[in-house]
Amino acid sequence: MKIQFNKPYKTGKELLYIEDAIERGKISGNGHYTQECHSFFEKRYGFRKCLLTTSCTDALEMAAILLDITPGDEVIMPAYTFVSTANAFVLRGATIVFCDSRSDHPNMNEELIEGLITAKTKAIVAVHYAGMACKMDAIMEIADRHGLFVVEDAAQAVDSYFVDSEGQKHPLGGIGHLGAFSFHETKNIICGEGGMLVVNDERFEKRSEIIWEKGTNRTAFFRGEVDKYGWVDIGSSFLMSELNAAFLLAQLENLDEILQKRRHIWETYDDFFASEFTAFLRPNVPDWATNNGHMYYLVCESLEKRTLALDALKSVGVGAVFHYQNLSSSKMGGGFNQAQLDQAERYTNCLFRLPLFPELDAEKVFLKLKNGLLIEKTGSCKLENNDNSRTGKPID
Ligand SMILES: *Cc1c(COP(=O)(O)O)cnc(C)c1O
């Protein structure tokens, strides 16, 4: 039997809550379940203001509107990320300035950011790859010094933290001026399609509600703050439906259990690849990051070796995938005329992900890996002088 890459996890109460939402007579946005989800995040992580959206892509689009991105503004972001990180800003006319990844982690290399800043730079978008924190103290310090905004693409980073030099933990998505989360079915906490904007800077608080509600002051009207509502700004229909919010609340109530299961699988994988199957570089958890068990990835020495590994995995029925394509060499991203980004290119060609979902039986994956074929085929995948290291020890 094939082991699929992802399987949406049901905690048990999803359908009950969806039914209750229907009985409450409100299934459009900003009802009981939306508010319960907002307060879950606001209480648990101390986020200033949360707004559920139809996707993380939409939350990023809201961020670009809130920052008043206009044509010609430059926005710095990693090239190794999902297209939405860039598209949200391109829609407002931004020029994207791509930053390379670290050699020890797919996250953007914060040491390269300052060299990319010009008089036109308006914002930095930090993407926490695999739910592991970018070096946020350095990024916030650079942004402060140059008067730039920071948006965190925390799509993969629910319940993950940046640990500062004093050992204090800061929840990801709550550090930059704005943060964006995803509840897409492939993420840790899901509701089909869904996302959330986190507003950490009070200057954006009022306007965020207006943009969320199609450019109207409807939210203030429902709170009784104005006696009628009207069209006051640009905006769109960014609200999540109550049906999705009901599903999401059931997930949030089981967040600790879901993450514990995912972390357990992550660690089981990591032990296996450290001890029994050492042909690949394993993921590096930076000192300043925590691991929310979002993703288990491995890095091969070359594209050829990754192709061999993926073919071998496919032949034993393990649904492994590669993903991001270095945006700076994509059809759209190439228009921004970027320099060669070696690390982004390396992760594009050499990284792949293994199945990881709460109900996965990692032992079954190992049995398939061990049944000969993969080991035989990836014998050629072994690294020269293989020291069984992590991506923390760059191979170049
Ligand atoms: C999943 C993902 C997104 C997009 O999330 P949607 O909710 O599908 O719009 C954006 N950025 C990153 C880094 C992601 O992993």
CSV table of C-alpha atoms and ligand atoms in Angstrom, one decimal:
chain,number,residue,atom,x,y,z
A,1,MET,CA,0.0,0.0,0.0
A,2,LYS,CA,1.2,3.4,-0.9
A,3,ILE,CA,1.9,5.9,1.9
A,4,GLN,CA,0.6,9.3,0.8
A,5,PHE,CA,2.4,12.5,1.4
A,6,ASN,CA,-0.4,14.1,3.4
A,7,LYS,CA,-3.6,13.2,5.0
A,8,PRO,CA,-6.0,15.7,6.6
A,9,TYR,CA,-6.4,15.0,10.3
A,10,LYS,CA,-9.8,15.1,12.0
A,11,THR,CA,-9.8,15.6,15.8
A,12,GLY,CA,-13.4,14.5,16.3
A,13,LYS,CA,-15.4,17.7,16.9
A,14,GLU,CA,-15.2,19.3,13.5
A,15,LEU,CA,-18.6,18.2,12.2
A,16,LEU,CA,-20.3,18.9,15.5
A,17,TYR,CA,-19.1,22.5,15.5
A,18,ILE,CA,-20.0,22.9,11.8
A,19,GLU,CA,-23.5,21.7,12.7
A,20,ASP,CA,-23.7,24.1,15.6
A,21,ALA,CA,-22.6,27.0,13.4
A,22,ILE,CA,-25.6,26.2,11.1
A,23,GLU,CA,-27.9,26.0,14.0
A,24,ARG,CA,-26.7,29.3,15.3
A,25,GLY,CA,-28.0,30.7,12.0
A,26,LYS,CA,-24.8,32.3,10.8
A,27,ILE,CA,-22.4,30.7,8.4
A,28,SER,CA,-20.8,33.7,6.8
A,29,GLY,CA,-17.8,35.4,8.4
A,30,ASN,CA,-17.0,37.0,11.8
A,31,GLY,CA,-19.5,35.0,13.9
A,32,HIS,CA,-19.2,32.9,17.1
A,33,TYR,CA,-16.5,30.5,15.8
A,34,THR,CA,-14.4,33.2,14.1
A,35,GLN,CA,-14.3,35.1,17.4
A,36,GLU,CA,-13.5,32.0,19.4
A,37,CYS,CA,-10.5,31.3,17.1
A,38,HIS,CA,-9.4,34.9,17.3
A,39,SER,CA,-9.4,34.8,21.1
A,40,PHE,CA,-7.6,31.4,21.2
A,41,PHE,CA,-4.7,33.0,19.3
A,42,GLU,CA,-4.8,36.3,21.2
A,43,LYS,CA,-4.8,34.6,24.6
A,44,ARG,CA,-2.4,31.8,23.9
A,45,TYR,CA,0.3,33.8,22.1
A,46,GLY,CA,-0.5,37.4,23.2
A,47,PHE,CA,-1.1,38.4,19.6
A,48,ARG,CA,-2.5,42.0,19.5
A,49,LYS,CA,-5.2,41.4,16.9
A,50,CYS,CA,-6.1,38.4,14.7
A,51,LEU,CA,-8.3,38.2,11.7
A,52,LEU,CA,-9.2,34.9,10.1
A,53,THR,CA,-8.9,35.0,6.3
A,54,THR,CA,-9.7,32.7,3.5
A,55,SER,CA,-6.0,31.8,3.1
A,56,CYS,CA,-2.5,32.8,4.0
A,57,THR,CA,-2.3,34.2,0.5
A,58,ASP,CA,-5.1,36.6,1.4
A,59,ALA,CA,-3.5,37.5,4.7
A,60,LEU,CA,-0.3,38.4,2.8
A,61,GLU,CA,-2.4,40.4,0.3
A,62,MET,CA,-3.9,42.3,3.3
A,63,ALA,CA,-0.5,42.9,4.6
A,64,ALA,CA,0.6,44.5,1.3
A,65,ILE,CA,-2.4,46.7,1.3
A,66,LEU,CA,-1.9,47.8,4.9
A,67,LEU,CA,1.7,48.7,4.2
A,68,ASP,CA,0.6,50.9,1.4
A,69,ILE,CA,2.8,49.2,-1.1
A,70,THR,CA,2.8,51.2,-4.3
A,71,PRO,CA,4.5,50.6,-7.7
A,72,GLY,CA,8.2,50.9,-7.4
A,73,ASP,CA,8.4,50.0,-3.7
A,74,GLU,CA,11.0,47.3,-3.1
A,75,VAL,CA,10.2,44.3,-0.9
A,76,ILE,CA,13.0,41.9,0.2
A,77,MET,CA,12.1,38.3,0.7
A,78,PRO,CA,13.7,34.8,0.3
A,79,ALA,CA,13.8,33.4,-3.3
A,80,TYR,CA,13.2,29.9,-1.8
A,81,THR,CA,9.5,30.3,-0.8
A,82,PHE,CA,6.0,29.7,-2.0
A,83,VAL,CA,4.7,32.0,-4.8
A,84,SER,CA,2.1,33.7,-2.6
A,85,THR,CA,4.8,35.4,-0.6
A,86,ALA,CA,5.8,37.3,-3.7
A,87,ASN,CA,2.5,37.5,-5.5
A,88,ALA,CA,0.8,39.4,-2.7
A,89,PHE,CA,3.3,42.3,-3.1
A,90,VAL,CA,3.5,42.1,-6.9
A,91,LEU,CA,-0.2,42.6,-7.0
A,92,ARG,CA,0.4,46.1,-5.4
A,93,GLY,CA,3.1,46.9,-8.0
A,94,ALA,CA,6.1,46.0,-5.8
A,95,THR,CA,9.5,45.2,-7.1
A,96,ILE,CA,10.7,42.0,-5.5
A,97,VAL,CA,14.3,41.8,-4.3
A,98,PHE,CA,15.1,38.2,-3.7
A,99,CYS,CA,17.5,37.2,-0.9
A,100,ASP,CA,19.5,33.9,-0.8
A,101,SER,CA,19.0,31.2,1.8
A,102,ARG,CA,21.5,30.2,4.5
A,103,SER,CA,23.8,27.4,3.7
A,104,ASP,CA,22.7,25.5,6.9
A,105,HIS,CA,19.0,26.2,6.5
A,106,PRO,CA,16.5,27.1,3.7
A,107,ASN,CA,15.6,30.2,5.7
A,108,MET,CA,16.8,33.6,4.3
A,109,ASN,CA,20.3,34.5,5.2
A,110,GLU,CA,19.9,37.6,7.4
A,111,GLU,CA,23.5,38.6,6.8
A,112,LEU,CA,22.7,39.4,3.1
A,113,ILE,CA,19.6,41.6,3.8
A,114,GLU,CA,21.4,44.9,4.5
A,115,GLY,CA,23.2,44.7,1.2
A,116,LEU,CA,19.9,44.6,-0.7
A,117,ILE,CA,18.4,47.7,1.0
A,118,THR,CA,18.0,50.8,-1.2
A,119,ALA,CA,16.1,54.1,-0.8
A,120,LYS,CA,13.1,52.3,-2.3
A,121,THR,CA,13.0,49.4,0.1
A,122,LYS,CA,9.8,49.4,2.1
A,123,ALA,CA,9.5,46.0,3.8
A,124,ILE,CA,11.2,42.7,4.5
A,125,VAL,CA,9.2,39.4,4.4
A,126,ALA,CA,10.7,36.7,6.7
A,127,VAL,CA,9.4,33.2,5.8
A,128,HIS,CA,9.9,30.7,8.6
A,129,TYR,CA,10.7,27.6,6.6
A,130,ALA,CA,9.5,24.3,8.0
A,131,GLY,CA,8.1,26.3,11.0
A,132,MET,CA,11.6,27.1,12.1
A,133,ALA,CA,12.4,30.7,13.0
A,134,CYS,CA,14.4,33.1,10.9
A,135,LYS,CA,17.0,35.0,12.9
A,136,MET,CA,14.4,37.5,14.0
A,137,ASP,CA,16.5,39.6,16.4
A,138,ALA,CA,18.9,40.5,13.5
A,139,ILE,CA,16.0,41.0,11.0
A,140,MET,CA,14.1,43.4,13.4
A,141,GLU,CA,17.3,45.3,14.2
A,142,ILE,CA,18.0,45.9,10.5
A,143,ALA,CA,14.4,46.9,9.8
A,144,ASP,CA,14.4,49.3,12.8
A,145,ARG,CA,17.7,50.9,11.7
A,146,HIS,CA,16.4,51.5,8.1
A,147,GLY,CA,12.8,52.3,9.0
A,148,LEU,CA,11.4,49.2,7.2
A,149,PHE,CA,8.3,47.1,8.0
A,150,VAL,CA,8.6,43.4,8.7
A,151,VAL,CA,6.0,40.9,7.6
A,152,GLU,CA,6.3,37.3,8.9
A,153,ASP,CA,5.1,34.6,6.5
A,154,ALA,CA,4.4,32.2,9.3
A,155,ALA,CA,2.3,29.9,7.1
A,156,GLN,CA,4.1,26.9,8.5
A,157,ALA,CA,4.9,28.3,11.9
A,158,VAL,CA,1.9,27.8,14.2
A,159,ASP,CA,3.1,27.3,17.8
A,160,SER,CA,6.7,27.8,17.0
A,161,TYR,CA,9.0,30.3,18.6
A,162,PHE,CA,12.1,32.5,18.2
A,163,VAL,CA,14.4,32.1,21.2
A,164,ASP,CA,16.3,35.3,21.9
A,165,SER,CA,19.9,35.5,23.3
A,166,GLU,CA,18.4,35.6,26.9
A,167,GLY,CA,16.4,32.4,26.3
A,168,GLN,CA,13.1,34.2,26.0
A,169,LYS,CA,10.6,32.6,23.6
A,170,HIS,CA,8.7,34.8,21.2
A,171,PRO,CA,5.8,33.2,19.2
A,172,LEU,CA,6.4,33.4,15.4
A,173,GLY,CA,3.9,35.6,13.6
A,174,GLY,CA,3.9,38.0,16.6
A,175,ILE,CA,7.3,39.6,16.1
A,176,GLY,CA,7.1,41.5,12.9
A,177,HIS,CA,4.6,44.4,12.3
A,178,LEU,CA,2.3,41.9,10.6
A,179,GLY,CA,2.2,38.1,10.5
A,180,ALA,CA,0.4,35.6,8.2
A,181,PHE,CA,-0.6,32.0,9.0
A,182,SER,CA,-2.0,29.2,6.8
A,183,PHE,CA,-4.6,26.6,7.7
A,184,HIS,CA,-4.4,24.9,4.3
A,185,GLU,CA,-4.8,21.1,4.5
A,186,THR,CA,-1.1,20.5,4.3
A,187,LYS,CA,-0.3,22.6,7.4
A,188,ASN,CA,-0.2,21.6,11.1
A,189,ILE,CA,-3.6,23.1,11.9
A,190,ILE,CA,-6.1,22.9,9.1
A,191,CYS,CA,-9.6,23.9,7.9
A,192,GLY,CA,-9.4,23.1,4.2
A,193,GLU,CA,-8.4,26.5,2.9
A,194,GLY,CA,-7.8,29.2,5.5
A,195,GLY,CA,-5.4,31.6,7.0
A,196,MET,CA,-5.0,34.4,9.5
A,197,LEU,CA,-3.5,37.9,9.6
A,198,VAL,CA,-1.9,38.9,12.9
A,199,VAL,CA,-1.7,42.7,13.5
A,200,ASN,CA,1.1,43.4,16.0
A,201,ASP,CA,1.4,47.1,15.4
A,202,GLU,CA,-1.4,49.2,16.7
A,203,ARG,CA,-1.2,51.6,13.7
A,204,PHE,CA,-2.7,48.9,11.5
A,205,GLU,CA,-5.4,47.8,13.8
A,206,LYS,CA,-8.4,49.9,12.7
A,207,ARG,CA,-7.6,49.7,9.0
A,208,SER,CA,-7.1,46.0,9.0
A,209,GLU,CA,-10.8,45.4,9.9
A,210,ILE,CA,-11.9,47.7,7.1
A,211,ILE,CA,-9.8,46.0,4.4
A,212,TRP,CA,-11.0,42.6,5.8
A,213,GLU,CA,-14.6,43.7,5.3
A,214,LYS,CA,-14.5,44.8,1.6
A,215,GLY,CA,-13.4,48.3,2.4
A,216,THR,CA,-16.3,49.0,4.7
A,217,ASN,CA,-16.5,49.9,8.4
A,218,ARG,CA,-19.0,47.0,8.9
A,219,THR,CA,-17.0,45.6,11.9
A,220,ALA,CA,-17.2,48.9,13.8
A,221,PHE,CA,-20.9,49.1,12.9
A,222,PHE,CA,-21.6,45.6,14.5
A,223,ARG,CA,-19.8,46.8,17.6
A,224,GLY,CA,-22.2,49.7,17.7
A,225,GLU,CA,-19.4,52.3,17.2
A,226,VAL,CA,-21.0,53.9,14.1
A,227,ASP,CA,-24.7,54.1,13.3
A,228,LYS,CA,-24.4,53.0,9.6
A,229,TYR,CA,-21.6,51.5,7.6
A,230,GLY,CA,-20.3,52.4,4.2
A,231,TRP,CA,-17.5,52.2,1.8
A,232,VAL,CA,-14.5,53.9,3.4
A,233,ASP,CA,-11.3,52.3,1.9
A,234,ILE,CA,-10.1,49.7,-0.6
A,235,GLY,CA,-10.5,46.1,0.5
A,236,SER,CA,-11.8,42.7,-0.5
A,237,SER,CA,-13.8,39.8,0.9
A,238,PHE,CA,-11.0,38.4,3.0
A,239,LEU,CA,-13.2,36.9,5.8
A,240,MET,CA,-13.2,33.1,6.5
A,241,SER,CA,-16.6,31.5,6.5
A,242,GLU,CA,-18.0,30.3,9.9
A,243,LEU,CA,-18.1,26.8,8.5
A,244,ASN,CA,-14.3,26.8,8.2
A,245,ALA,CA,-13.9,28.6,11.5
A,246,ALA,CA,-15.9,25.9,13.2
A,247,PHE,CA,-13.6,23.2,11.7
A,248,LEU,CA,-10.6,25.3,12.7
A,249,LEU,CA,-11.7,25.7,16.4
A,250,ALA,CA,-12.0,21.9,16.8
A,251,GLN,CA,-8.4,21.7,15.5
A,252,LEU,CA,-7.1,24.4,17.8
A,253,GLU,CA,-8.6,22.7,20.8
A,254,ASN,CA,-6.4,19.8,20.0
A,255,LEU,CA,-3.3,21.8,19.0
A,256,ASP,CA,-1.0,20.3,21.6
A,257,GLU,CA,-1.9,16.7,20.8
A,258,ILE,CA,-1.5,17.3,17.0
A,259,LEU,CA,1.9,18.9,17.4
A,260,GLN,CA,3.0,16.3,19.8
A,261,LYS,CA,2.2,13.6,17.2
A,262,ARG,CA,3.9,15.5,14.5
A,263,ARG,CA,7.0,16.1,16.5
A,264,HIS,CA,7.2,12.4,17.5
A,265,ILE,CA,7.1,11.4,13.8
A,266,TRP,CA,9.8,14.1,13.0
A,267,GLU,CA,12.0,12.7,15.7
A,268,THR,CA,11.5,9.1,14.7
A,269,TYR,CA,12.5,10.0,11.1
A,270,ASP,CA,15.5,11.9,12.4
A,271,ASP,CA,16.8,9.0,14.5
A,272,PHE,CA,16.3,6.6,11.6
A,273,PHE,CA,18.2,8.8,9.2
A,274,ALA,CA,21.0,9.4,11.7
A,275,SER,CA,21.6,5.8,12.5
A,276,GLU,CA,20.4,3.5,9.7
A,277,PHE,CA,20.2,5.4,6.5
A,278,THR,CA,22.8,8.1,6.3
A,279,ALA,CA,22.9,9.1,2.6
A,280,PHE,CA,21.3,12.5,3.2
A,281,LEU,CA,21.8,15.7,5.1
A,282,ARG,CA,19.2,16.0,7.8
A,283,PRO,CA,17.4,19.2,8.9
A,284,ASN,CA,19.1,21.6,11.1
A,285,VAL,CA,17.1,23.2,14.0
A,286,PRO,CA,18.9,26.5,14.5
A,287,ASP,CA,19.8,27.4,18.2
A,288,TRP,CA,17.2,30.3,18.1
A,289,ALA,CA,14.4,28.1,16.7
A,290,THR,CA,11.9,25.6,18.1
A,291,ASN,CA,10.5,22.7,16.1
A,292,ASN,CA,6.7,22.4,15.6
A,293,GLY,CA,7.1,19.2,13.6
A,294,HIS,CA,5.7,20.7,10.4
A,295,MET,CA,8.0,19.2,7.9
A,296,TYR,CA,10.7,16.5,7.6
A,297,TYR,CA,13.0,17.2,4.7
A,298,LEU,CA,16.3,15.8,3.5
A,299,VAL,CA,18.9,17.4,1.3
A,300,CYS,CA,20.8,15.4,-1.4
A,301,GLU,CA,24.2,16.2,-2.9
A,302,SER,CA,22.8,17.0,-6.4
A,303,LEU,CA,19.7,17.1,-8.5
A,304,GLU,CA,20.7,13.8,-10.1
A,305,LYS,CA,20.9,12.1,-6.7
A,306,ARG,CA,17.6,13.6,-5.6
A,307,THR,CA,15.9,12.3,-8.8
A,308,LEU,CA,17.3,8.8,-8.0
A,309,ALA,CA,16.0,9.1,-4.4
A,310,LEU,CA,12.5,10.2,-5.5
A,311,ASP,CA,12.3,7.5,-8.1
A,312,ALA,CA,13.3,4.9,-5.6
A,313,LEU,CA,10.8,6.2,-3.0
A,314,LYS,CA,8.1,6.2,-5.6
A,315,SER,CA,8.9,2.6,-6.5
A,316,VAL,CA,8.4,1.5,-2.9
A,317,GLY,CA,5.2,3.5,-2.6
A,318,VAL,CA,6.4,6.4,-0.4
A,319,GLY,CA,4.9,9.7,-1.4
A,320,ALA,CA,7.9,12.0,-1.1
A,321,VAL,CA,7.9,15.3,-2.9
A,322,PHE,CA,10.2,18.2,-3.7
A,323,HIS,CA,8.7,21.7,-3.7
A,324,TYR,CA,9.7,25.3,-4.0
A,325,GLN,CA,11.4,26.4,-7.2
A,326,ASN,CA,13.8,29.3,-6.6
A,327,LEU,CA,11.5,32.2,-7.5
A,328,SER,CA,14.3,34.3,-8.8
A,329,SER,CA,14.7,31.9,-11.8
A,330,SER,CA,11.0,31.4,-12.4
A,331,LYS,CA,9.1,32.9,-15.3
A,332,MET,CA,7.6,35.7,-13.2
A,333,GLY,CA,10.5,36.2,-10.7
A,334,GLY,CA,13.1,36.3,-13.5
A,335,GLY,CA,11.6,39.7,-14.4
A,336,PHE,CA,13.1,41.2,-11.3
A,337,ASN,CA,16.6,40.7,-12.7
A,338,GLN,CA,18.3,38.9,-9.9
A,339,ALA,CA,21.8,37.8,-9.3
A,340,GLN,CA,22.6,34.1,-9.1
A,341,LEU,CA,21.3,32.7,-5.7
A,342,ASP,CA,23.3,29.6,-5.1
A,343,GLN,CA,21.7,28.3,-1.9
A,344,ALA,CA,18.2,28.9,-3.2
A,345,GLU,CA,19.2,26.9,-6.3
A,346,ARG,CA,20.7,24.2,-4.1
A,347,TYR,CA,17.5,23.7,-2.1
A,348,THR,CA,15.4,23.8,-5.2
A,349,ASN,CA,17.4,21.0,-6.8
A,350,CYS,CA,18.4,18.9,-3.8
A,351,LEU,CA,15.7,19.1,-1.1
A,352,PHE,CA,12.8,16.7,-0.7
A,353,ARG,CA,10.1,16.1,1.9
A,354,LEU,CA,8.8,12.9,3.4
A,355,PRO,CA,5.2,12.1,4.3
A,356,LEU,CA,4.3,13.7,7.7
A,357,PHE,CA,0.8,13.7,9.1
A,358,PRO,CA,-0.5,12.8,12.6
A,359,GLU,CA,-1.8,9.3,11.7
A,360,LEU,CA,1.4,8.3,9.8
A,361,ASP,CA,3.1,5.2,11.0
A,362,ALA,CA,6.8,6.1,10.5
A,363,GLU,CA,7.9,2.5,11.1
A,364,LYS,CA,5.9,1.5,8.0
A,365,VAL,CA,7.8,4.1,6.0
A,366,PHE,CA,11.1,2.6,7.3
A,367,LEU,CA,10.1,-0.9,6.3
A,368,LYS,CA,9.5,0.3,2.8
A,369,LEU,CA,12.8,2.1,2.7
A,370,LYS,CA,14.6,-0.9,4.0
A,371,ASN,CA,13.0,-3.4,1.6
A,372,GLY,CA,16.2,-3.1,-0.5
A,373,LEU,CA,15.3,-1.1,-3.5
A,374,LEU,CA,15.9,2.3,-2.0
A,375,ILE,CA,19.2,1.3,-0.3
A,376,GLU,CA,20.4,-0.3,-3.5
A,377,LYS,CA,19.4,2.6,-5.7
A,378,THR,CA,20.5,5.4,-3.3
A,379,GLY,CA,23.8,3.7,-2.7
A,380,SER,CA,24.8,6.1,-5.4
A,381,CYS,CA,23.2,8.8,-3.3
A,382,LYS,CA,25.8,8.4,-0.5
A,383,LEU,CA,27.8,11.5,0.1
A,384,GLU,CA,31.6,11.5,-0.3
A,385,ASN,CA,33.2,11.4,3.1
A,386,ASN,CA,29.7,11.0,4.5
A,387,ASP,CA,29.8,12.2,8.1
A,388,ASN,CA,26.1,11.7,8.5
A,389,SER,CA,25.8,15.4,9.2
A,390,ARG,CA,22.9,17.8,9.2
A,391,THR,CA,22.3,20.7,6.8
A,392,GLY,CA,24.0,22.6,9.6
A,393,LYS,CA,27.3,21.4,8.2
A,394,PRO,CA,27.3,22.8,4.6
A,395,ILE,CA,28.5,20.4,2.0
A,396,ASP,CA,30.2,23.0,-0.1
B,1,LIG,C1,1.3,27.3,2.5
B,1,LIG,C2,2.1,28.5,2.3
B,1,LIG,C3,1.6,29.7,1.9
B,1,LIG,C4,0.2,29.8,1.3
B,1,LIG,O1,-0.8,29.4,2.2
B,1,LIG,P1,-2.4,29.4,1.6
B,1,LIG,O2,-3.1,29.3,2.9
B,1,LIG,O3,-2.5,28.1,0.8
B,1,LIG,O4,-2.6,30.6,0.9
B,1,LIG,C5,2.3,30.8,1.8
B,1,LIG,N1,3.6,30.8,2.3
B,1,LIG,C6,4.2,29.7,2.7
B,1,LIG,C7,5.6,29.7,3.2
B,1,LIG,C8,3.5,28.5,2.8
B,1,LIG,O5,4.1,27.4,3.2
